[in-house]
Amino acid sequence: MSLRIGVDLGGTKIEAIGLGADGSERYRRRVETPRGSYDGTIHAIADLVRAVEHAAGERGTVGIGMPGAVSPATGLVKNANSTWLIGHPLQQDLEAALARPVRLANDANCFALSEASDGAGAGAAVVFGVILGTGVGGGIVVGGEVLGGTNAIAGEWGHNMLPWPDADEWPGPPCYCGRTGCIETFLCGRGLELAYGAGAPAARAIAAAAAGDARASAAIELYGRRLAKALASVINILDPDVVVLGGGLSNIESLYRRVPQLWTAWIFSDRVDTRLARARHGDSSGVRGAAWLWPPA
Ligand SMILES: [Zn+2]
């Protein structure tokens, strides 16, 4: 069986791809997420897998990237912002619907696995993958395998406090998790919007900074400083070979030069050889990483 199917279960769309034996993408299908319907979600995933297999003319392995995680203790979904999944035995129900074992992993873990397998972190021993988008997620890959963790939360740095806060960063904005000053509140798209002000979306701040606007440039500089602090605390614990950025805010070109200049102030080392890299597979990394949950045959 050389066909490897990856499914990215998102809040607005569900996407499936089929990878050939060489890792190249052969098939791609997507549908809208049946928001609010758990049974509808199971059926939509099963239909997508069948559609890819029909096109390929063979059966495949199935890996699924999902928001949140399946609790190792209970087998039930937790921490998902697609809340209709929470409390359901998603893996068990998908295995029944597809009549085979399936592998599930957090979507940020799939992103990290994709970039570690054949992306910006290929060949690196330890990869920290970061998604900077509407939320902030993270995943860790060691020796080509996702580090899941006892509680299935390894790499979930977004709801740690922003370290080494400046006076105006403490206690910080309220977060949906119930605390204040979480890394996510500063580094998500909304965090950049708050730094820029003027009620403008993050994409406009990025474009204005690129065009030389001083206020937008200051907001991007502040964003980079916060990212540097947040990553420094991860590097001090995990010491990854490479940090790979994905998500909409990873398109800020200046981060790859500026953040490594800034982060040395907080990293406990005489020199810092950690690379900061942009995702090679862009928006496709999540669904590719889901397929990579099963190694090549
Ligand atoms: Zn939080």
XYZ file of N, CA, C and O in Angstrom, residues 26-97:
288
model
N -0.627 13.646 -5.186
C -1.280 13.138 -6.385
C -2.752 13.566 -6.477
O -3.278 13.745 -7.558
N -3.401 13.672 -5.348
C -4.845 13.925 -5.348
C -5.164 14.921 -4.247
O -4.540 14.920 -3.203
N -6.188 15.746 -4.482
C -6.608 16.705 -3.459
C -8.108 16.913 -3.563
O -8.642 17.103 -4.664
N -8.796 16.837 -2.454
C -10.233 17.069 -2.403
C -10.537 17.909 -1.172
O -9.853 17.783 -0.156
N -11.558 18.759 -1.251
C -11.959 19.510 -0.057
C -13.458 19.724 -0.024
O -14.104 19.789 -1.071
N -13.988 19.819 1.186
C -15.407 20.140 1.389
C -15.502 21.141 2.541
O -14.555 21.296 3.319
N -16.633 21.804 2.614
C -16.882 22.673 3.760
C -17.084 21.820 5.002
O -17.683 20.753 4.936
N -16.600 22.299 6.118
C -16.808 21.599 7.381
C -18.275 21.709 7.795
O -18.821 22.816 7.807
N -18.921 20.576 8.083
C -20.292 20.662 8.604
C -20.275 21.151 10.047
O -20.359 20.361 10.998
N -20.117 22.455 10.180
C -19.931 23.048 11.509
C -21.086 22.691 12.443
O -22.242 22.781 12.070
N -20.741 22.291 13.629
C -21.752 21.984 14.631
C -22.224 20.545 14.608
O -22.901 20.104 15.540
N -21.897 19.794 13.546
C -22.393 18.410 13.458
C -21.240 17.416 13.583
O -20.383 17.313 12.690
N -21.237 16.672 14.665
C -20.198 15.659 14.860
C -20.370 14.510 13.866
O -19.410 14.117 13.175
N -21.582 13.976 13.757
C -21.818 12.865 12.813
C -21.526 13.297 11.381
O -20.957 12.542 10.593
N -21.930 14.541 11.051
C -21.657 15.062 9.717
C -20.162 15.141 9.439
O -19.706 14.901 8.317
N -19.383 15.476 10.464
C -17.929 15.559 10.308
C -17.340 14.175 10.011
O -16.487 14.024 9.131
N -17.803 13.167 10.738
C -17.333 11.788 10.501
C -17.650 11.376 9.056
O -16.784 10.846 8.339
N -18.878 11.634 8.625
C -19.273 11.246 7.265
C -18.468 12.003 6.211
O -18.068 11.431 5.196
N -18.249 13.292 6.455
C -17.513 14.103 5.472
C -16.086 13.582 5.313
O -15.570 13.489 4.193
N -15.450 13.219 6.415
C -14.074 12.696 6.342
C -14.060 11.357 5.601
O -13.225 11.121 4.716
N -15.015 10.484 5.943
C -15.063 9.166 5.286
C -15.305 9.319 3.784
O -14.682 8.628 2.972
N -16.183 10.254 3.398
C -16.456 10.481 1.970
C -15.215 10.987 1.243
O -14.932 10.589 0.109
N -14.475 11.904 1.888
C -13.260 12.443 1.266
C -12.218 11.346 1.051
O -11.575 11.282 -0.001
N -12.047 10.500 2.056
C -11.074 9.400 1.935
C -11.476 8.481 0.789
O -10.641 8.093 -0.037
N -12.770 8.168 0.695
C -13.228 7.298 -0.395
C -13.014 7.968 -1.755
O -12.661 7.306 -2.726
N -13.226 9.273 -1.817
C -13.049 9.986 -3.087
C -11.589 9.933 -3.545
O -11.300 9.718 -4.723
N -10.656 10.115 -2.600
C -9.230 10.041 -2.953
C -8.880 8.616 -3.391
O -8.170 8.407 -4.388
N -9.387 7.634 -2.685
C -9.081 6.237 -3.022
C -9.692 5.849 -4.368
O -9.096 5.089 -5.128
N -10.855 6.387 -4.656
C -11.484 6.104 -5.944
C -10.617 6.654 -7.080
O -10.359 5.976 -8.083
N -10.142 7.907 -6.879
C -9.297 8.526 -7.907
C -7.978 7.771 -8.062
O -7.449 7.639 -9.168
N -7.448 7.274 -6.935
C -6.143 6.600 -6.971
C -6.260 5.146 -7.415
O -5.275 4.551 -7.857
N -7.444 4.578 -7.242
C -7.622 3.176 -7.597
C -6.976 2.217 -6.615
O -6.715 1.070 -6.936
N -6.702 2.716 -5.406
C -6.151 1.822 -4.370
C -6.509 2.355 -2.991
O -6.914 3.498 -2.837
N -6.344 1.475 -2.008
C -6.600 1.833 -0.634
C -5.349 2.485 -0.047
O -4.233 2.210 -0.501
N -5.572 3.364 0.941
C -4.427 4.052 1.527
C -4.440 4.026 3.047
O -5.418 3.626 3.667
N -3.316 4.463 3.611
C -3.294 4.722 5.053
C -3.936 6.095 5.286
O -3.934 6.944 4.392
N -4.474 6.309 6.475
C -5.171 7.564 6.756
C -4.614 8.210 8.025
O -4.627 7.612 9.109
N -4.115 9.433 7.863
C -3.698 10.248 9.000
C -4.529 11.516 9.023
O -4.876 12.050 7.965
N -4.849 11.986 10.206
C -5.752 13.128 10.323
C -5.179 14.177 11.270
O -4.790 13.879 12.395
N -5.107 15.410 10.772
C -4.725 16.529 11.616
C -5.982 17.220 12.109
O -6.887 17.498 11.334
N -6.028 17.488 13.371
C -7.261 18.001 13.981
C -6.941 19.146 14.935
O -5.838 19.245 15.453
N -7.924 20.006 15.196
C -7.729 20.989 16.259
C -7.787 20.261 17.599
O -8.504 19.267 17.728
N -7.006 20.713 18.569
C -7.013 20.047 19.863
C -6.317 18.702 19.801
O -5.411 18.503 18.999
N -6.750 17.775 20.631
C -6.071 16.485 20.723
C -7.034 15.435 21.249
O -8.068 15.756 21.825
N -6.669 14.173 21.019
C -7.394 13.079 21.652
C -6.690 12.797 22.983
O -5.493 12.536 23.019
N -7.441 12.867 24.060
C -6.866 12.622 25.379
C -6.377 11.186 25.484
O -7.151 10.251 25.265
N -5.076 10.991 25.812
C -4.591 9.619 25.959
C -5.315 8.881 27.096
O -5.451 7.666 27.055
N -5.805 9.620 28.073
C -6.436 8.990 29.236
C -7.851 8.507 28.932
O -8.257 7.428 29.364
N -8.616 9.285 28.157
C -10.026 8.960 27.961
C -10.375 8.566 26.527
O -11.438 8.005 26.279
N -9.503 8.890 25.574
C -9.822 8.636 24.168
C -10.793 9.647 23.577
O -11.251 9.499 22.448
N -11.094 10.691 24.326
C -12.057 11.707 23.872
C -11.328 12.992 23.457
O -10.262 13.313 23.982
N -11.955 13.722 22.527
C -11.353 14.963 22.043
C -11.389 16.044 23.129
O -12.393 16.194 23.834
N -10.273 16.781 23.244
C -10.216 17.928 24.163
C -9.515 19.086 23.471
O -8.889 18.914 22.422
N -9.625 20.265 24.052
C -8.884 21.468 23.619
C -9.196 21.916 22.189
O -8.425 22.673 21.606
N -10.293 21.452 21.571
C -10.557 21.809 20.176
C -11.387 23.077 20.103
O -12.426 23.180 20.769
N -10.933 24.049 19.250
C -11.788 25.225 19.074
C -12.997 24.906 18.187
O -13.969 25.639 18.170
N -12.968 23.775 17.461
C -14.189 23.246 16.824
C -14.921 22.452 17.907
O -14.781 21.237 18.033
N -15.707 23.179 18.675
C -16.172 22.650 19.962
C -17.105 21.452 19.849
O -17.265 20.701 20.810
N -17.725 21.257 18.649
C -18.641 20.133 18.504
C -17.915 18.778 18.496
O -18.544 17.737 18.538
N -16.597 18.816 18.447
C -15.815 17.573 18.511
C -15.524 17.153 19.949
O -15.247 15.977 20.215
N -15.576 18.122 20.867
C -15.111 17.885 22.232
C -15.967 16.820 22.922
O -17.187 16.826 22.831
N -15.278 15.904 23.588
C -15.961 14.870 24.354
C -16.366 13.651 23.541
O -16.959 12.724 24.084
N -16.048 13.651 22.235
C -16.399 12.502 21.388
C -15.187 11.592 21.141
O -14.062 12.080 21.038
N -15.438 10.281 20.978
C -14.350 9.343 20.666
C -14.041 9.368 19.166
O -14.364 8.434 18.425
N -13.402 10.438 18.713
C -13.212 10.688 17.282
C -12.418 9.574 16.593
O -12.795 9.118 15.503
N -11.348 9.130 17.224
C -10.529 8.091 16.582
C -11.324 6.798 16.410
O -11.338 6.202 15.331
N -11.988 6.397 17.465
C -12.785 5.161 17.429
C -13.869 5.241 16.352
O -14.065 4.298 15.573
N -14.544 6.365 16.263
C -15.641 6.494 15.291
C -15.107 6.555 13.854
O -15.740 6.012 12.943
N -13.949 7.190 13.664
C -13.368 7.227 12.311
C -12.860 5.851 11.898
O -13.000 5.448 10.743
N -12.281 5.122 12.837
C -11.798 3.776 12.515
C -12.965 2.865 12.146
O -12.863 2.032 11.245
N -14.099 3.050 12.818
C -15.289 2.258 12.481
C -15.802 2.655 11.094
O -16.133 1.795 10.263
N -15.841 3.952 10.814
C -16.377 4.419 9.528
C -15.479 4.025 8.361
O -15.963 3.793 7.253
